[in-house]
Structures are given as structure tokens and as C-alpha cells.
Amino acid sequence: MSTQAHAIASNREAWNASAAQHRNSAAWRELIASVGHPNFSCLDQTLTQLLAQVGLDGKDVVQLGCNNGRESLSLFALGARSVMGVDQSSAFLAQAHELTAKSPHAPHFVEADIHQLPATLDQRFDVALITIGVLNWMPDLNAFFRHAARTLKPGGTLVIYETHPFLEMLDPESAAPWRITGSYFQTEPVVEEKTIVYEGQSEANGLASYWHIHRLGDVLAGVIGAGLQLRNLTEYAHSNREEIYDVYEGADVQIPMCYTLVAVKA
């Protein structure tokens, strides 16, 4: 097994192992209580406004890296005709089906590694969506974007809303959170053997996960190399990461904390 294949497989196991902890949370209980509303949305203002500008009304949308499907379900509130969520974690897709059962909408979900998408998804979608925390699990961005571009119809749009790689240099939980502790040009992945959580402390579980640090230039090169035409790139000073990163918001000296990218398939 190649190094990249090992990282992908290990990440899948680590995500599957963390699903139960995510389900046993206040966030999950809130989702269960709210997804039944026809206009349910968990998307923040930045992404909602961007998708409204792109226009989802009557369009077919694929979300690559859909996790438990909460964002895929949210796309119907913006007028999406159909939604397909793709994820390699069977445990989180089980949660997606559970949420869908309580929703008036009917997205479809596919269990697949992005590098092994079924051919039935080729040139099928008007919009492909990638949100926070997807790109860093991918060992090869160039390959990732080539496969992502395959899902788009000619003229289709790729939308990315991701955390900014600048944050990888900082540790919000340290005694000096503004001190740079990592290199922007780090090439080796961050390897941890802990439960993957969004909030709170994670516990060691012996399952390795590989978090790959990609520069913004790597993202742009991957998008363009996949034959997509860049239409917009916007950086923001607000956080779309875990709450611990809020320490960097509203400071006198602002830093880039997230970004949006829009590209179109020729």
C-alpha cells in the first residue's frame, strides 16, 4: 500500500471510530430537533451569501466530504433541485441517513473515497461544494481537484469554503496563542492518535489520522491544474473553525482565518 493510500485508509478508520462521540453531543441533538423544518440550514452567513450569488435554484449539487449530511440538507433551503453527498466514512453516512429520515428533503449519499468516485457521478452536477476540513485530509490536492472537476458539467461551478492555512502556524490553546509555532511550508502531515472531535478534548484511541497542511498556493495550483477557471478568491478575518480559534477574532491586528474560492469548468 502506498503512503497516500495508507493515509486515506487510516483517516477513514479514525473518522468511523469518532462517529459515536459526535452523535453523543448537544450539536447532534440540536440537529435532530431542527432538520425537519423545510428551510433548515446550518450554513453560516458567508457561505449562504456566496451560494446565493452562485445560484442553486433548480440545480444539481454534490458535496464532496459531506460528513453527517447536515450541510447537504441545508442546500435545499437555497433552492437546490437535487443534492448528492459523498464521504468515505460509513459511520457518518449512517448519521446522514438518520437526519434525512427526519427531513422533508431527500438527498442521496455515496460512500466513496474522492479518488475512487463512481463513474456515474461524472459530469452530473452544476455545483460542487467543499467546506471546512475537507482539503486537509487529502494527501494529494492535484489528484483531489482532478476528481472533483470530473463531477461537474461543462460550465459547472466549484465552491470552496475552507479554513485558512495561516492558522496552521498558530496554537490557540497555548499560553501565547499569537506566537508562531509551525511553518507555513511544512510538508509532512500532522499525525495524531486521538478521537477526532470538533469541540472539547479528544482522547487517545490508537488510530492514526493524517492532517495535511496545504498552502493557499497549493489550492490554487490544484484548481487551475484540474482545468478549472478561477473566478473569485476572498479571504476573511473571521473563523469557521472550532470555537477555540475565536481568540483571534476582533483583534487590533487581524489575520486571515478562512477563505472562499469559486472556479468554473470550461
Short mmCIF file of N, CA, C and O in Angstrom, two decimals, residues 11-74:
data_model
loop_
_atom_site.label_atom_id
_atom_site.label_comp_id
_atom_site.label_asym_id
_atom_site.label_seq_id
_atom_site.Cartn_x
_atom_site.Cartn_y
_atom_site.Cartn_z
N ASN A 11 -7.28 7.51 7.83
CA ASN A 11 -8.23 8.59 8.14
C ASN A 11 -9.66 8.07 8.15
O ASN A 11 -10.48 8.49 8.99
N ARG A 12 -9.98 7.18 7.23
CA ARG A 12 -11.33 6.61 7.20
C ARG A 12 -11.61 5.86 8.51
O ARG A 12 -12.69 6.02 9.10
N GLU A 13 -10.68 5.07 8.97
CA GLU A 13 -10.86 4.32 10.21
C GLU A 13 -11.00 5.27 11.40
O GLU A 13 -11.83 5.04 12.29
N ALA A 14 -10.19 6.33 11.41
CA ALA A 14 -10.23 7.28 12.52
C ALA A 14 -11.57 8.02 12.57
O ALA A 14 -12.14 8.24 13.65
N TRP A 15 -12.09 8.41 11.39
CA TRP A 15 -13.38 9.09 11.35
C TRP A 15 -14.49 8.14 11.77
O TRP A 15 -15.40 8.52 12.55
N ASN A 16 -14.48 6.92 11.29
CA ASN A 16 -15.50 5.96 11.69
C ASN A 16 -15.51 5.75 13.21
O ASN A 16 -16.56 5.66 13.83
N ALA A 17 -14.31 5.71 13.78
CA ALA A 17 -14.20 5.48 15.23
C ALA A 17 -14.70 6.66 16.04
O ALA A 17 -15.08 6.50 17.21
N SER A 18 -14.70 7.85 15.44
CA SER A 18 -15.11 9.04 16.19
C SER A 18 -16.60 9.35 16.07
O SER A 18 -17.11 10.23 16.76
N ALA A 19 -17.29 8.62 15.20
CA ALA A 19 -18.69 8.96 14.91
C ALA A 19 -19.58 8.89 16.14
O ALA A 19 -20.46 9.73 16.34
N ALA A 20 -19.39 7.87 16.97
CA ALA A 20 -20.24 7.71 18.15
C ALA A 20 -20.12 8.90 19.09
O ALA A 20 -21.13 9.36 19.66
N GLN A 21 -18.91 9.44 19.25
CA GLN A 21 -18.74 10.59 20.13
C GLN A 21 -19.43 11.82 19.57
O GLN A 21 -20.01 12.62 20.30
N HIS A 22 -19.38 12.00 18.25
CA HIS A 22 -20.08 13.13 17.63
C HIS A 22 -21.59 12.99 17.81
O HIS A 22 -22.29 13.99 18.00
N ARG A 23 -22.07 11.78 17.73
CA ARG A 23 -23.51 11.56 17.86
C ARG A 23 -23.98 11.81 19.29
O ARG A 23 -25.12 12.21 19.52
N ASN A 24 -23.11 11.57 20.24
CA ASN A 24 -23.45 11.78 21.65
C ASN A 24 -23.06 13.20 22.06
O ASN A 24 -22.21 13.42 22.91
N SER A 25 -23.69 14.19 21.43
CA SER A 25 -23.34 15.59 21.68
C SER A 25 -24.57 16.47 21.60
O SER A 25 -25.60 16.10 21.01
N ALA A 26 -24.45 17.66 22.17
CA ALA A 26 -25.55 18.63 22.10
C ALA A 26 -25.80 19.06 20.67
O ALA A 26 -26.94 19.31 20.27
N ALA A 27 -24.73 19.14 19.85
CA ALA A 27 -24.88 19.54 18.45
C ALA A 27 -25.74 18.55 17.69
O ALA A 27 -26.59 18.93 16.87
N TRP A 28 -25.55 17.26 17.95
CA TRP A 28 -26.36 16.24 17.28
C TRP A 28 -27.83 16.34 17.72
O TRP A 28 -28.74 16.26 16.88
N ARG A 29 -28.06 16.52 19.00
CA ARG A 29 -29.43 16.62 19.49
C ARG A 29 -30.13 17.84 18.88
O ARG A 29 -31.32 17.79 18.56
N GLU A 30 -29.39 18.92 18.70
CA GLU A 30 -29.96 20.10 18.06
C GLU A 30 -30.30 19.84 16.60
O GLU A 30 -31.34 20.28 16.10
N LEU A 31 -29.43 19.09 15.91
CA LEU A 31 -29.71 18.74 14.52
C LEU A 31 -30.98 17.89 14.41
O LEU A 31 -31.84 18.15 13.56
N ILE A 32 -31.08 16.89 15.25
CA ILE A 32 -32.25 16.00 15.22
C ILE A 32 -33.54 16.81 15.42
O ILE A 32 -34.57 16.53 14.80
N ALA A 33 -33.45 17.83 16.26
CA ALA A 33 -34.64 18.62 16.57
C ALA A 33 -34.99 19.62 15.48
O ALA A 33 -36.13 20.09 15.43
N SER A 34 -34.04 19.95 14.60
CA SER A 34 -34.26 21.06 13.66
C SER A 34 -34.31 20.66 12.19
O SER A 34 -34.84 21.43 11.37
N VAL A 35 -33.80 19.49 11.81
CA VAL A 35 -33.73 19.16 10.39
C VAL A 35 -35.09 18.92 9.75
O VAL A 35 -35.21 18.92 8.52
N GLY A 36 -36.11 18.75 10.54
CA GLY A 36 -37.44 18.54 9.99
C GLY A 36 -38.07 19.77 9.38
O GLY A 36 -39.04 19.67 8.62
N HIS A 37 -37.49 20.94 9.65
CA HIS A 37 -38.02 22.18 9.09
C HIS A 37 -37.64 22.28 7.61
O HIS A 37 -36.48 22.04 7.25
N PRO A 38 -38.57 22.64 6.73
CA PRO A 38 -38.27 22.70 5.29
C PRO A 38 -37.13 23.66 4.95
O PRO A 38 -36.41 23.44 3.98
N ASN A 39 -36.96 24.73 5.75
CA ASN A 39 -35.92 25.71 5.48
C ASN A 39 -34.72 25.55 6.40
O ASN A 39 -33.96 26.50 6.62
N PHE A 40 -34.54 24.36 6.93
CA PHE A 40 -33.39 24.10 7.81
C PHE A 40 -32.09 24.46 7.09
O PHE A 40 -31.88 24.12 5.92
N SER A 41 -31.19 25.13 7.82
CA SER A 41 -29.85 25.39 7.32
C SER A 41 -28.89 25.58 8.48
O SER A 41 -29.19 26.31 9.42
N CYS A 42 -27.75 24.92 8.39
CA CYS A 42 -26.68 25.11 9.38
C CYS A 42 -25.54 25.93 8.79
O CYS A 42 -24.50 26.08 9.43
N LEU A 43 -25.71 26.46 7.58
CA LEU A 43 -24.65 27.21 6.90
C LEU A 43 -24.55 28.61 7.49
O LEU A 43 -25.57 29.25 7.78
N ASP A 44 -23.33 29.11 7.63
CA ASP A 44 -23.17 30.46 8.17
C ASP A 44 -23.45 31.51 7.09
O ASP A 44 -23.70 31.18 5.92
N GLN A 45 -23.41 32.77 7.50
CA GLN A 45 -23.78 33.85 6.59
C GLN A 45 -22.86 33.94 5.39
O GLN A 45 -23.31 34.18 4.26
N THR A 46 -21.57 33.74 5.60
CA THR A 46 -20.61 33.85 4.50
C THR A 46 -20.90 32.84 3.40
O THR A 46 -20.99 33.19 2.21
N LEU A 47 -21.09 31.58 3.77
CA LEU A 47 -21.35 30.55 2.77
C LEU A 47 -22.74 30.70 2.18
O LEU A 47 -22.93 30.49 0.97
N THR A 48 -23.70 31.06 2.99
CA THR A 48 -25.06 31.25 2.48
C THR A 48 -25.10 32.33 1.41
O THR A 48 -25.70 32.15 0.34
N GLN A 49 -24.44 33.45 1.67
CA GLN A 49 -24.43 34.55 0.70
C GLN A 49 -23.68 34.16 -0.57
O GLN A 49 -24.11 34.49 -1.68
N LEU A 50 -22.59 33.43 -0.43
CA LEU A 50 -21.82 33.02 -1.60
C LEU A 50 -22.64 32.06 -2.47
O LEU A 50 -22.68 32.21 -3.70
N LEU A 51 -23.28 31.09 -1.85
CA LEU A 51 -24.08 30.14 -2.62
C LEU A 51 -25.28 30.82 -3.26
O LEU A 51 -25.71 30.44 -4.36
N ALA A 52 -25.82 31.85 -2.59
CA ALA A 52 -26.92 32.61 -3.19
C ALA A 52 -26.44 33.36 -4.43
O ALA A 52 -27.16 33.46 -5.43
N GLN A 53 -25.19 33.85 -4.38
CA GLN A 53 -24.63 34.54 -5.54
C GLN A 53 -24.36 33.56 -6.68
O GLN A 53 -24.63 33.87 -7.85
N VAL A 54 -23.84 32.40 -6.35
CA VAL A 54 -23.60 31.37 -7.36
C VAL A 54 -24.93 30.92 -7.96
O VAL A 54 -25.06 30.72 -9.17
N GLY A 55 -25.92 30.78 -7.08
CA GLY A 55 -27.26 30.39 -7.51
C GLY A 55 -27.45 28.88 -7.52
O GLY A 55 -26.87 28.20 -8.36
N LEU A 56 -28.24 28.36 -6.57
CA LEU A 56 -28.51 26.93 -6.52
C LEU A 56 -29.91 26.58 -6.98
O LEU A 56 -30.24 25.40 -7.09
N ASP A 57 -30.71 27.58 -7.26
CA ASP A 57 -32.11 27.33 -7.58
C ASP A 57 -32.26 26.41 -8.79
O ASP A 57 -31.78 26.73 -9.89
N GLY A 58 -32.88 25.26 -8.58
CA GLY A 58 -33.11 24.32 -9.66
C GLY A 58 -31.88 23.57 -10.13
O GLY A 58 -31.91 22.93 -11.19
N LYS A 59 -30.79 23.61 -9.35
CA LYS A 59 -29.54 22.99 -9.78
C LYS A 59 -29.25 21.70 -9.03
O LYS A 59 -29.75 21.45 -7.93
N ASP A 60 -28.39 20.88 -9.65
CA ASP A 60 -27.94 19.63 -9.06
C ASP A 60 -26.59 19.89 -8.39
O ASP A 60 -25.65 20.37 -9.03
N VAL A 61 -26.50 19.53 -7.10
CA VAL A 61 -25.33 19.89 -6.30
C VAL A 61 -24.72 18.63 -5.69
O VAL A 61 -25.43 17.74 -5.22
N VAL A 62 -23.39 18.57 -5.68
CA VAL A 62 -22.68 17.50 -4.99
C VAL A 62 -21.81 18.13 -3.91
O VAL A 62 -21.15 19.14 -4.15
N GLN A 63 -21.85 17.55 -2.72
CA GLN A 63 -20.94 17.98 -1.65
C GLN A 63 -19.90 16.88 -1.45
O GLN A 63 -20.24 15.74 -1.11
N LEU A 64 -18.65 17.23 -1.64
CA LEU A 64 -17.54 16.29 -1.52
C LEU A 64 -16.96 16.37 -0.11
O LEU A 64 -16.32 17.36 0.25
N GLY A 65 -17.20 15.35 0.67
CA GLY A 65 -16.83 15.37 2.08
C GLY A 65 -18.00 15.88 2.90
O GLY A 65 -17.93 16.94 3.51
N CYS A 66 -19.10 15.13 2.90
CA CYS A 66 -20.35 15.65 3.47
C CYS A 66 -20.53 15.32 4.94
O CYS A 66 -21.49 15.78 5.56
N ASN A 67 -19.65 14.48 5.52
CA ASN A 67 -19.75 14.14 6.93
C ASN A 67 -21.13 13.57 7.25
O ASN A 67 -21.56 12.63 6.61
N ASN A 68 -21.86 14.17 8.21
CA ASN A 68 -23.16 13.61 8.59
C ASN A 68 -24.34 14.17 7.80
O ASN A 68 -25.49 13.95 8.16
N GLY A 69 -24.04 14.88 6.73
CA GLY A 69 -25.09 15.32 5.82
C GLY A 69 -25.81 16.59 6.20
O GLY A 69 -26.70 17.05 5.47
N ARG A 70 -25.43 17.23 7.30
CA ARG A 70 -26.16 18.42 7.75
C ARG A 70 -26.07 19.56 6.74
O ARG A 70 -27.05 20.29 6.51
N GLU A 71 -24.89 19.73 6.12
CA GLU A 71 -24.75 20.80 5.13
C GLU A 71 -25.44 20.44 3.82
O GLU A 71 -26.01 21.31 3.16
N SER A 72 -25.39 19.17 3.46
CA SER A 72 -26.09 18.73 2.24
C SER A 72 -27.59 19.00 2.38
O SER A 72 -28.23 19.49 1.45
N LEU A 73 -28.15 18.72 3.53
CA LEU A 73 -29.56 19.00 3.77
C LEU A 73 -29.85 20.50 3.72
O LEU A 73 -30.92 20.92 3.28
N SER A 74 -28.88 21.31 4.12
CA SER A 74 -29.06 22.77 4.14
C SER A 74 -29.18 23.37 2.75
O SER A 74 -29.72 24.46 2.58
#
